[in-house]
PDB file of C-alpha atoms in Angstrom:
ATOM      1  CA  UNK A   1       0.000   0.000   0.000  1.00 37.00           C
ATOM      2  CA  UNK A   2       1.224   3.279  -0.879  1.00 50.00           C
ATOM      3  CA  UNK A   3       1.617   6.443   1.682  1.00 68.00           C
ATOM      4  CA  UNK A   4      -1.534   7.987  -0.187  1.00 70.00           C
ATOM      5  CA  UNK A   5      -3.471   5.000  -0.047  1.00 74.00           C
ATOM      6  CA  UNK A   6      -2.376   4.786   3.721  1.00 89.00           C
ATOM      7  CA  UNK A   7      -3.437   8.166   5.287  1.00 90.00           C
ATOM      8  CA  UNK A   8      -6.522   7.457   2.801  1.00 91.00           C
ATOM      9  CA  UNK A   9      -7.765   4.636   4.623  1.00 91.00           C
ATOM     10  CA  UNK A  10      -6.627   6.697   7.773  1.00 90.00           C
ATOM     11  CA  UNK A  11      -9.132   9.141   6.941  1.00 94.00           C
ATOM     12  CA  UNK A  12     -11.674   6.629   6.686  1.00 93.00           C
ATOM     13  CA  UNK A  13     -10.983   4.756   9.557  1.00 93.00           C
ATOM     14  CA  UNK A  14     -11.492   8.047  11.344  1.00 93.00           C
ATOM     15  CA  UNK A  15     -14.847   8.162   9.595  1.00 94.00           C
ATOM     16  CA  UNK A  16     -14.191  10.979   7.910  1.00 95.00           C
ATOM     17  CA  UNK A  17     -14.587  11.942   4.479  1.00 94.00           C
ATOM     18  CA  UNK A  18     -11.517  11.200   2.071  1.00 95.00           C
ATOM     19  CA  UNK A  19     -11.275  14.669  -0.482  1.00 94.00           C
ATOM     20  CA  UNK A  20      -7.434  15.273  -1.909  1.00 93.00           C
ATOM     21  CA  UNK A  21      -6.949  18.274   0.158  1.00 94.00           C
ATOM     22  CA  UNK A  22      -6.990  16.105   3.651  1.00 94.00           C
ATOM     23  CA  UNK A  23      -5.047  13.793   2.418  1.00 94.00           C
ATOM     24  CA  UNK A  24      -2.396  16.179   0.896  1.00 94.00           C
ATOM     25  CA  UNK A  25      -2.083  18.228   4.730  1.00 95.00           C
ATOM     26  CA  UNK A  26      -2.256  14.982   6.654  1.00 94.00           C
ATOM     27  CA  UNK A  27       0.261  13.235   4.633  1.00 93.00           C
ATOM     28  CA  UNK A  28       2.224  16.313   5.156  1.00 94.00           C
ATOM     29  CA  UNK A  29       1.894  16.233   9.091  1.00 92.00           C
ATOM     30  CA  UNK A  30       2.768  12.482   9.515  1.00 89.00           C
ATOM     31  CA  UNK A  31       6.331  12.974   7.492  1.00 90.00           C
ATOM     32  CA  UNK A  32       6.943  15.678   9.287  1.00 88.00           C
ATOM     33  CA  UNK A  33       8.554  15.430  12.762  1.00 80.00           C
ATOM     34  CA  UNK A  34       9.195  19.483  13.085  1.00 85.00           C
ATOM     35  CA  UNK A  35       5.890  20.358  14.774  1.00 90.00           C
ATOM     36  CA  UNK A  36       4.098  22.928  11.890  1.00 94.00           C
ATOM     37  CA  UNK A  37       1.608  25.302  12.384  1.00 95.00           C
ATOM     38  CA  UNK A  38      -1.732  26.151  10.104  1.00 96.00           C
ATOM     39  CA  UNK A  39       0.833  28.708   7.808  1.00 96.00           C
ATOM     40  CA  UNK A  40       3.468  26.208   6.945  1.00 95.00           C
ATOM     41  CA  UNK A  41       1.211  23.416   6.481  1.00 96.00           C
ATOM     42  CA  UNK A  42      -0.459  25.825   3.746  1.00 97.00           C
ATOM     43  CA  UNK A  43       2.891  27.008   2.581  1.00 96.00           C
ATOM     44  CA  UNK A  44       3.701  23.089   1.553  1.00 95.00           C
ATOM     45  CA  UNK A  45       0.450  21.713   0.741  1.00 96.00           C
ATOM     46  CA  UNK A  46      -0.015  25.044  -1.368  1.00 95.00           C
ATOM     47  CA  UNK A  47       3.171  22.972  -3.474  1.00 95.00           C
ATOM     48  CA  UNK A  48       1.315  19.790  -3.773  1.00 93.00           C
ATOM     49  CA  UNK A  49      -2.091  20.979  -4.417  1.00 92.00           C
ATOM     50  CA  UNK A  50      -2.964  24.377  -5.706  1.00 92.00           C
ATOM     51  CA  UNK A  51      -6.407  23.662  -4.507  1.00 92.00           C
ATOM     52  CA  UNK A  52      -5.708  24.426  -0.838  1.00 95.00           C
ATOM     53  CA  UNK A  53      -6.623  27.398   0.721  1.00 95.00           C
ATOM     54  CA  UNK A  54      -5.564  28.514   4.285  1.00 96.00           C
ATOM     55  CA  UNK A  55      -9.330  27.766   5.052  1.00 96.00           C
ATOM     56  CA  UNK A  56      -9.153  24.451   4.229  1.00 95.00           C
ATOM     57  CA  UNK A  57      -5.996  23.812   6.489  1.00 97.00           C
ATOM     58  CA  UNK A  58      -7.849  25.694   9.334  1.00 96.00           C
ATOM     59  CA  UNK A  59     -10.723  22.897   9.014  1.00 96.00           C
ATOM     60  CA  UNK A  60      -8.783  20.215   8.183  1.00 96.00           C
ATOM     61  CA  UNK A  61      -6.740  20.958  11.162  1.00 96.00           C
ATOM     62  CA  UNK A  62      -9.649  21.372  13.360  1.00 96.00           C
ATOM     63  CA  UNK A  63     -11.663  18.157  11.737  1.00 96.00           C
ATOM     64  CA  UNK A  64      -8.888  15.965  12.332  1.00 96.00           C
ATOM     65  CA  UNK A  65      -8.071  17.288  15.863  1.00 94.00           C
ATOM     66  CA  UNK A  66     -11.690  16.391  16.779  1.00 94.00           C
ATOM     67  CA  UNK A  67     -11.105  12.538  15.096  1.00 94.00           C
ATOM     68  CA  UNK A  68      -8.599  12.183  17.255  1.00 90.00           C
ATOM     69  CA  UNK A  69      -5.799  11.921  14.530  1.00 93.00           C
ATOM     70  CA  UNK A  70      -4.161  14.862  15.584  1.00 93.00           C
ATOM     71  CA  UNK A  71      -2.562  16.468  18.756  1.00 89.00           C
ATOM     72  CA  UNK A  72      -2.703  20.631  18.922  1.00 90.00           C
ATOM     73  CA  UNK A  73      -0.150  21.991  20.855  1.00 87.00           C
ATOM     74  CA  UNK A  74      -0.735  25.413  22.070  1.00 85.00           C
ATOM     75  CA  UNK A  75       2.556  27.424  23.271  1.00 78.00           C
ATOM     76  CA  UNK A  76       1.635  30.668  24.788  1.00 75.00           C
ATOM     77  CA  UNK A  77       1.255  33.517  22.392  1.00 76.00           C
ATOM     78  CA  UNK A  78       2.259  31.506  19.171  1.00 81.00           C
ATOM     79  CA  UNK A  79       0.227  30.149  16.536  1.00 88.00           C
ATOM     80  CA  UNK A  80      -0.761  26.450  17.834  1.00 90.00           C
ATOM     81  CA  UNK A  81       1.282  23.415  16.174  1.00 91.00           C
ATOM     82  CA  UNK A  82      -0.041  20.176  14.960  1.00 93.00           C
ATOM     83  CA  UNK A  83       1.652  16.572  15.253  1.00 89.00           C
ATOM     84  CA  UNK A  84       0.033  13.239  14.241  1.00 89.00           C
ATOM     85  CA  UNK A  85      -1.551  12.260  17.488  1.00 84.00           C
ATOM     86  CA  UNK A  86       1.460   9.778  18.679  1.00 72.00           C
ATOM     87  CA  UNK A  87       1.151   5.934  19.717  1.00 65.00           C
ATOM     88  CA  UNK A  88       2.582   6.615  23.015  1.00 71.00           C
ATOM     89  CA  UNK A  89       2.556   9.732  25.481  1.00 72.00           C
ATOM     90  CA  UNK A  90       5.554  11.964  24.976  1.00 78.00           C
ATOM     91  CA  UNK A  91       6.846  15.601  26.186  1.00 84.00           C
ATOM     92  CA  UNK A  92       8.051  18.374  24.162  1.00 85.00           C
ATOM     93  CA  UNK A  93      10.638  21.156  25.131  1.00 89.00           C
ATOM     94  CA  UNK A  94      10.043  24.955  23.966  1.00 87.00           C
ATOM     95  CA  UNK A  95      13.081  27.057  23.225  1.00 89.00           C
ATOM     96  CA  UNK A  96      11.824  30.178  24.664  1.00 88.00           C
ATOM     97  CA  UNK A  97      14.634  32.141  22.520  1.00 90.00           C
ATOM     98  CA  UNK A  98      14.185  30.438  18.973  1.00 88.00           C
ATOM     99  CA  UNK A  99      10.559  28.875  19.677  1.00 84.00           C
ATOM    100  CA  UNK A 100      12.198  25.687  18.589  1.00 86.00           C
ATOM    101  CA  UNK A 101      10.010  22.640  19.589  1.00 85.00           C
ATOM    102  CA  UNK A 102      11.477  19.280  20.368  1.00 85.00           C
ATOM    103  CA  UNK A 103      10.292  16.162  21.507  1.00 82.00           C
ATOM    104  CA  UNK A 104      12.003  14.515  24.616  1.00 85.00           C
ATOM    105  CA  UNK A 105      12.986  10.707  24.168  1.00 78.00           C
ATOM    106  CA  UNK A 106      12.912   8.735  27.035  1.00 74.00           C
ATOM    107  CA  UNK A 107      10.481   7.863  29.974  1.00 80.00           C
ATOM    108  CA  UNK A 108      11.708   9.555  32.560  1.00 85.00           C
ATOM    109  CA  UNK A 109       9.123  12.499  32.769  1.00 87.00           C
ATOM    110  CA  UNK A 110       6.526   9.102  32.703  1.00 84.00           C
ATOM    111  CA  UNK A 111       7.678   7.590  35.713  1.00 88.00           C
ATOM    112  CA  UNK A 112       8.502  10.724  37.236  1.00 91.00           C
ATOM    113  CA  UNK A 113       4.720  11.510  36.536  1.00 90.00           C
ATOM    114  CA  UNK A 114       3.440   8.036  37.608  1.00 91.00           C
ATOM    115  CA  UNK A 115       4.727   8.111  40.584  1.00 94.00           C
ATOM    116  CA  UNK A 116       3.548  11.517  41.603  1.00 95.00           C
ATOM    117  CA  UNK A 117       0.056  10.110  40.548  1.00 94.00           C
ATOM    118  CA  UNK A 118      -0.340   7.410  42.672  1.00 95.00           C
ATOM    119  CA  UNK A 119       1.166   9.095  45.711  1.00 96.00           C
ATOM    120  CA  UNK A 120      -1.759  11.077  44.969  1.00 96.00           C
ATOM    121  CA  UNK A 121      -3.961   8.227  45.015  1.00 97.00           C
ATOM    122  CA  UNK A 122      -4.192   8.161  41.150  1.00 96.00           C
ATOM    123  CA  UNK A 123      -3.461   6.428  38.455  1.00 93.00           C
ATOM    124  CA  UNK A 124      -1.756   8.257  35.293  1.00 88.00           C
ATOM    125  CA  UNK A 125      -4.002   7.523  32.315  1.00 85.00           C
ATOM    126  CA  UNK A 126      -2.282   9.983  29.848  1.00 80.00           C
ATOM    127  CA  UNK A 127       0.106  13.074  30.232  1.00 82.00           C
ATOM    128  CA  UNK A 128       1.708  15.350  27.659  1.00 79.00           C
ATOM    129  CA  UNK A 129       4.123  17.923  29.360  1.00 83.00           C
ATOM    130  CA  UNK A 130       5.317  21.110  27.836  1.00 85.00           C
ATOM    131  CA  UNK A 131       8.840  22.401  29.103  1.00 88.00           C
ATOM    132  CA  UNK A 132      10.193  26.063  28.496  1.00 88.00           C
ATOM    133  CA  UNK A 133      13.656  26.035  28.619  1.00 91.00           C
ATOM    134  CA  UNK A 134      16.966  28.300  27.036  1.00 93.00           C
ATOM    135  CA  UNK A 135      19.703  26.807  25.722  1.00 91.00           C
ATOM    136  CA  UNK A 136      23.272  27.397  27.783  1.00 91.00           C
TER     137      UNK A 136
END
């Protein structure tokens, strides 16, 4: 099966509607791994697909956001960044200089998090933690 034909039956899955322009921006989020925002998802789907208006992104995003195939990350007063909603929890670090956004590996955060949980008396279902930081 082919990457179109993929995020196609991704689409459907989702029960949503398959048109060119959805699959154009989400094929565009999943090979992406730099976190882009409404504008430079138009900017390269604009390259694909002349069809695509800034509109369309702005209700794709939202649409697939509410399918639960997307994660919206809002960072203070920047525009909001999309990511294909992951398989497994992960955190991101902000740059507060360059606005930079990167993904932390590891699971440290997670059992860090776990364990605050339970001595809570809870039980950590999902977490996603944003971390300003500046580089040294």
């Amino acid at each position: 099966m082919t990457h179109s034909a993929d995020y196609k039956q991704l689409l459907r899955e989702a029960g949503l509607r398959v048109t060119p322009q959805r699959t154009t921006i989400v094929s565009l989020l999943a090979e992406t791994d730099d976190h882009p925002n409404v504008e430079d998802l138009y900017e390269k789907a604009r390259r694909l697909d002349d069809t695509v208006s800034v509109a369309t992104v702005y209700r794709t995003m939202s649409v697939l956001e509410n399918a639960g195939l997307v994660r919206k990350l809002v960072l203070d007063d920047a525009p909001a960044r999309y990511e294909m909603m992951p398989h497994t929890d992960h955190d991101h670090l902000v740059d507060v200089d360059s606005g930079d956004l990167v993904e932390i590996p590891g699971t440290e955060i997670a059992t860090l998090l776990d364990r605050v949980a339970a001595e809570m008396g809870y039980e950590l279902v999902s977490h996603h933690t944003v971390i300003r930081a500046r580089k040294l």
